[in-house]
CSV table of C-alpha atoms in Angstrom, one decimal:
chain,number,residue,atom,x,y,z
A,143,MET,CA,74.2,92.6,113.7
A,144,LEU,CA,77.1,90.7,112.2
A,145,VAL,CA,77.1,87.0,111.8
A,146,ALA,CA,79.6,84.7,110.1
A,147,ARG,CA,78.4,81.5,108.5
A,148,PRO,CA,81.0,79.4,106.6
A,149,ASP,CA,78.4,77.1,104.9
A,150,CYS,CA,77.0,79.8,102.5
A,151,PRO,CA,77.7,79.7,98.7
A,152,ALA,CA,80.4,82.0,97.5
A,153,ILE,CA,79.7,85.3,95.7
A,154,SER,CA,82.2,87.2,93.6
A,155,LEU,CA,83.8,90.4,94.6
A,156,LYS,CA,82.1,92.2,91.7
A,157,ASP,CA,78.8,91.5,93.4
A,158,ILE,CA,79.9,93.1,96.6
A,159,GLU,CA,81.4,96.3,95.1
A,160,PRO,CA,78.1,98.2,94.7
A,161,PHE,CA,77.3,97.6,98.4
A,162,ALA,CA,80.8,98.6,99.7
A,163,ALA,CA,80.1,102.3,99.2
A,164,SER,CA,76.8,102.2,101.1
A,165,SER,CA,76.9,103.5,104.6
A,166,HIS,CA,74.4,100.7,105.6
A,167,VAL,CA,76.9,98.0,104.9
A,168,ILE,CA,79.1,96.8,107.7
A,169,PRO,CA,81.4,94.0,106.6
A,170,PHE,CA,82.6,91.2,108.9
A,171,LEU,CA,85.5,89.1,107.6
A,172,ALA,CA,86.8,86.2,109.6
A,173,MET,CA,90.3,85.6,108.4
A,174,SER,CA,90.4,82.1,110.0
A,175,SER,CA,88.2,80.4,107.5
A,176,LYS,CA,88.3,79.9,103.8
A,177,ARG,CA,84.7,80.9,103.3
A,178,THR,CA,83.0,83.6,105.3
A,179,CYS,CA,79.4,84.7,105.2
A,180,LEU,CA,78.9,88.5,105.3
A,181,VAL,CA,75.8,89.8,107.0
A,182,CYS,CA,75.2,93.5,106.6
A,183,ALA,CA,73.3,95.8,109.0
A,184,GLY,CA,71.0,98.4,107.7
A,185,PRO,CA,67.4,98.9,106.5
A,186,THR,CA,67.8,95.7,104.4
A,187,VAL,CA,69.7,92.7,105.5
A,188,LEU,CA,72.0,91.4,102.8
A,189,LEU,CA,73.7,88.0,102.9
A,190,LEU,CA,76.9,88.0,101.0
A,191,THR,CA,79.8,85.6,100.9
A,192,LEU,CA,83.4,86.1,100.3
A,193,ILE,CA,86.2,83.6,99.8
A,194,VAL,CA,88.9,84.9,102.1
A,195,GLY,CA,92.4,83.3,102.4
A,196,SER,CA,94.2,83.6,105.7
A,197,THR,CA,97.1,85.5,104.3
A,198,ALA,CA,99.4,87.4,106.6
A,199,ALA,CA,100.8,90.7,105.6
A,200,GLU,CA,104.0,90.3,103.6
A,201,LYS,CA,107.0,91.6,105.4
A,202,TYR,CA,110.0,93.2,103.7
A,203,LEU,CA,113.6,92.9,105.1
A,204,LEU,CA,116.5,95.2,104.4
A,205,TYR,CA,119.7,93.2,103.7
A,206,HIS,CA,123.2,94.8,103.9
A,207,VAL,CA,125.3,92.7,101.5
A,208,ARG,CA,128.9,92.8,100.5
A,209,PRO,CA,130.4,90.9,97.5
A,210,ASN,CA,133.8,89.4,98.4
A,211,ASP,CA,135.0,88.7,94.9
A,212,ALA,CA,134.3,89.2,91.2
A,213,ARG,CA,131.8,86.4,91.2
A,214,GLY,CA,129.8,87.9,94.0
A,215,MET,CA,129.8,91.3,92.2
A,216,ARG,CA,128.5,89.6,89.0
A,217,GLU,CA,125.7,87.9,90.9
A,218,LEU,CA,124.7,91.2,92.5
A,219,ARG,CA,124.7,93.0,89.1
A,220,LYS,CA,122.6,90.1,87.6
A,221,LEU,CA,120.2,90.3,90.5
A,222,GLN,CA,120.0,94.1,90.0
A,223,MET,CA,119.1,93.6,86.3
A,224,GLU,CA,116.4,91.1,87.2
A,225,ASP,CA,115.1,92.8,90.3
A,226,HIS,CA,111.5,92.5,89.1
A,227,LYS,CA,111.8,88.8,88.7
A,228,TYR,CA,113.0,88.2,92.3
A,229,GLN,CA,110.9,91.1,93.9
A,230,VAL,CA,114.0,92.9,95.3
A,231,ASP,CA,114.7,96.6,95.4
A,232,PHE,CA,118.2,98.0,95.6
A,233,TRP,CA,118.4,100.9,97.9
A,234,LYS,CA,122.1,101.2,97.4
A,235,GLU,CA,124.0,99.4,94.7
A,236,PRO,CA,127.7,98.3,95.1
A,237,ASN,CA,130.2,100.2,92.9
A,238,HIS,CA,133.1,97.8,93.3
A,239,ILE,CA,134.2,94.6,95.0
A,240,THR,CA,134.0,94.9,98.8
A,241,ASP,CA,131.6,97.8,98.5
A,242,PHE,CA,128.2,97.1,100.2
A,243,ALA,CA,124.7,97.2,98.8
A,244,ASP,CA,121.4,97.6,100.6
A,245,ILE,CA,118.6,95.4,99.2
A,246,MET,CA,115.0,95.2,100.3
A,247,ILE,CA,113.8,91.7,99.9
A,248,SER,CA,110.3,90.2,100.3
A,249,SER,CA,110.1,87.7,103.3
A,250,LYS,CA,108.8,85.0,100.9
A,251,ASN,CA,112.0,85.3,98.8
A,252,ALA,CA,114.4,85.9,101.7
A,253,LEU,CA,115.6,82.3,102.1
A,254,ALA,CA,116.2,81.8,98.4
A,255,MET,CA,118.2,85.1,98.4
A,256,GLU,CA,120.3,84.0,101.4
A,257,ARG,CA,121.1,80.8,99.6
A,258,LEU,CA,122.2,82.8,96.5
A,259,PHE,CA,124.4,85.0,98.7
A,260,GLY,CA,126.0,82.0,100.2
A,261,ARG,CA,126.8,80.3,96.8
A,262,ALA,CA,128.1,83.6,95.4
A,263,ASN,CA,130.5,84.4,98.3
A,264,ILE,CA,128.4,87.4,99.4
A,265,THR,CA,128.4,88.2,103.0
A,266,PHE,CA,125.1,89.6,104.3
A,267,GLU,CA,123.2,90.7,107.4
A,268,ILE,CA,119.7,91.8,108.0
A,269,ARG,CA,119.7,95.5,108.9
A,270,VAL,CA,116.0,96.0,109.1
A,271,PRO,CA,113.8,93.0,109.8
A,272,ASP,CA,110.5,94.8,109.0
A,273,VAL,CA,110.8,97.8,106.7
A,274,GLU,CA,107.1,98.8,107.1
A,275,LYS,CA,107.5,99.2,110.8
A,276,LEU,CA,110.6,101.4,110.2
A,277,ILE,CA,108.7,103.6,107.7
A,278,ILE,CA,105.7,104.0,110.1
A,279,ARG,CA,108.0,104.9,113.0
A,280,ASN,CA,109.9,107.5,110.9
A,281,GLU,CA,106.6,109.0,109.7
A,282,ARG,CA,105.5,109.5,113.3
A,283,THR,CA,108.8,111.1,114.2
A,284,THR,CA,108.5,113.4,111.2
A,285,LYS,CA,105.0,114.4,112.2
A,286,LYS,CA,106.2,115.2,115.7
A,287,ARG,CA,109.0,117.4,114.4
A,288,LYS,CA,106.6,119.3,112.1
A,289,THR,CA,104.6,120.4,115.2
A,290,TYR,CA,107.5,122.6,116.2
A,291,GLY,CA,107.4,124.7,113.1
A,292,ARG,CA,107.2,124.5,109.3
A,293,ASP,CA,110.9,123.6,109.0
A,294,GLY,CA,111.1,121.4,112.1
A,295,ARG,CA,113.2,123.9,114.1
A,296,LEU,CA,112.5,125.1,117.6
A,297,HIS,CA,113.5,128.6,116.6
A,298,ASP,CA,115.9,128.9,119.4
A,299,ASP,CA,119.0,129.9,117.5
A,300,PRO,CA,119.4,133.7,117.7
A,301,ILE,CA,121.9,133.9,114.7
A,302,LEU,CA,119.6,132.0,112.3
A,303,ASP,CA,116.6,133.9,113.5
A,304,SER,CA,118.3,137.3,113.0
A,305,GLU,CA,119.4,136.2,109.5
A,306,ARG,CA,115.9,135.2,108.6
A,307,LYS,CA,114.6,138.6,109.8
A,308,TYR,CA,117.2,140.4,107.8
A,309,LEU,CA,116.4,138.4,104.7
A,310,LYS,CA,112.7,139.1,105.1
A,311,GLY,CA,113.5,142.8,105.4
A,312,ILE,CA,115.4,143.1,102.2
A,313,ALA,CA,113.0,141.0,100.2
């Protein structure tokens, strides 16, 4: 039986960790309230409380940017050197003015980065609005391909198949 009671006193996460490994503990977290009571089902009923913030999963966007002048290029280089500070990840860096860069940016920093791009004469567009969804979709596609064979081929090319047989024969 799982019950949520927001009026219970809070308990630290360290107090809960020993119970988390138990198969008798079934946690219930209500993300809508700041305090949530946790009732566990099993031989003993435990009443635990967690402070849970209603935080949504952070999204990451992939920006395709292009510096239009030397100032824009300098700003991108500076951003690249301080990527940890702004929580950005350069997937492709620009090599010269008018060359593009692909930058993954946290959704919480996206607006600030767009302002920076505007001030530095850097054109930009969002290529991937949710990088996590793209990665998950690509992983599913890769798994489907692997079901056809170890190398992802359907083995329907007679020339490649005959070469493979020949190479196995001489090895």
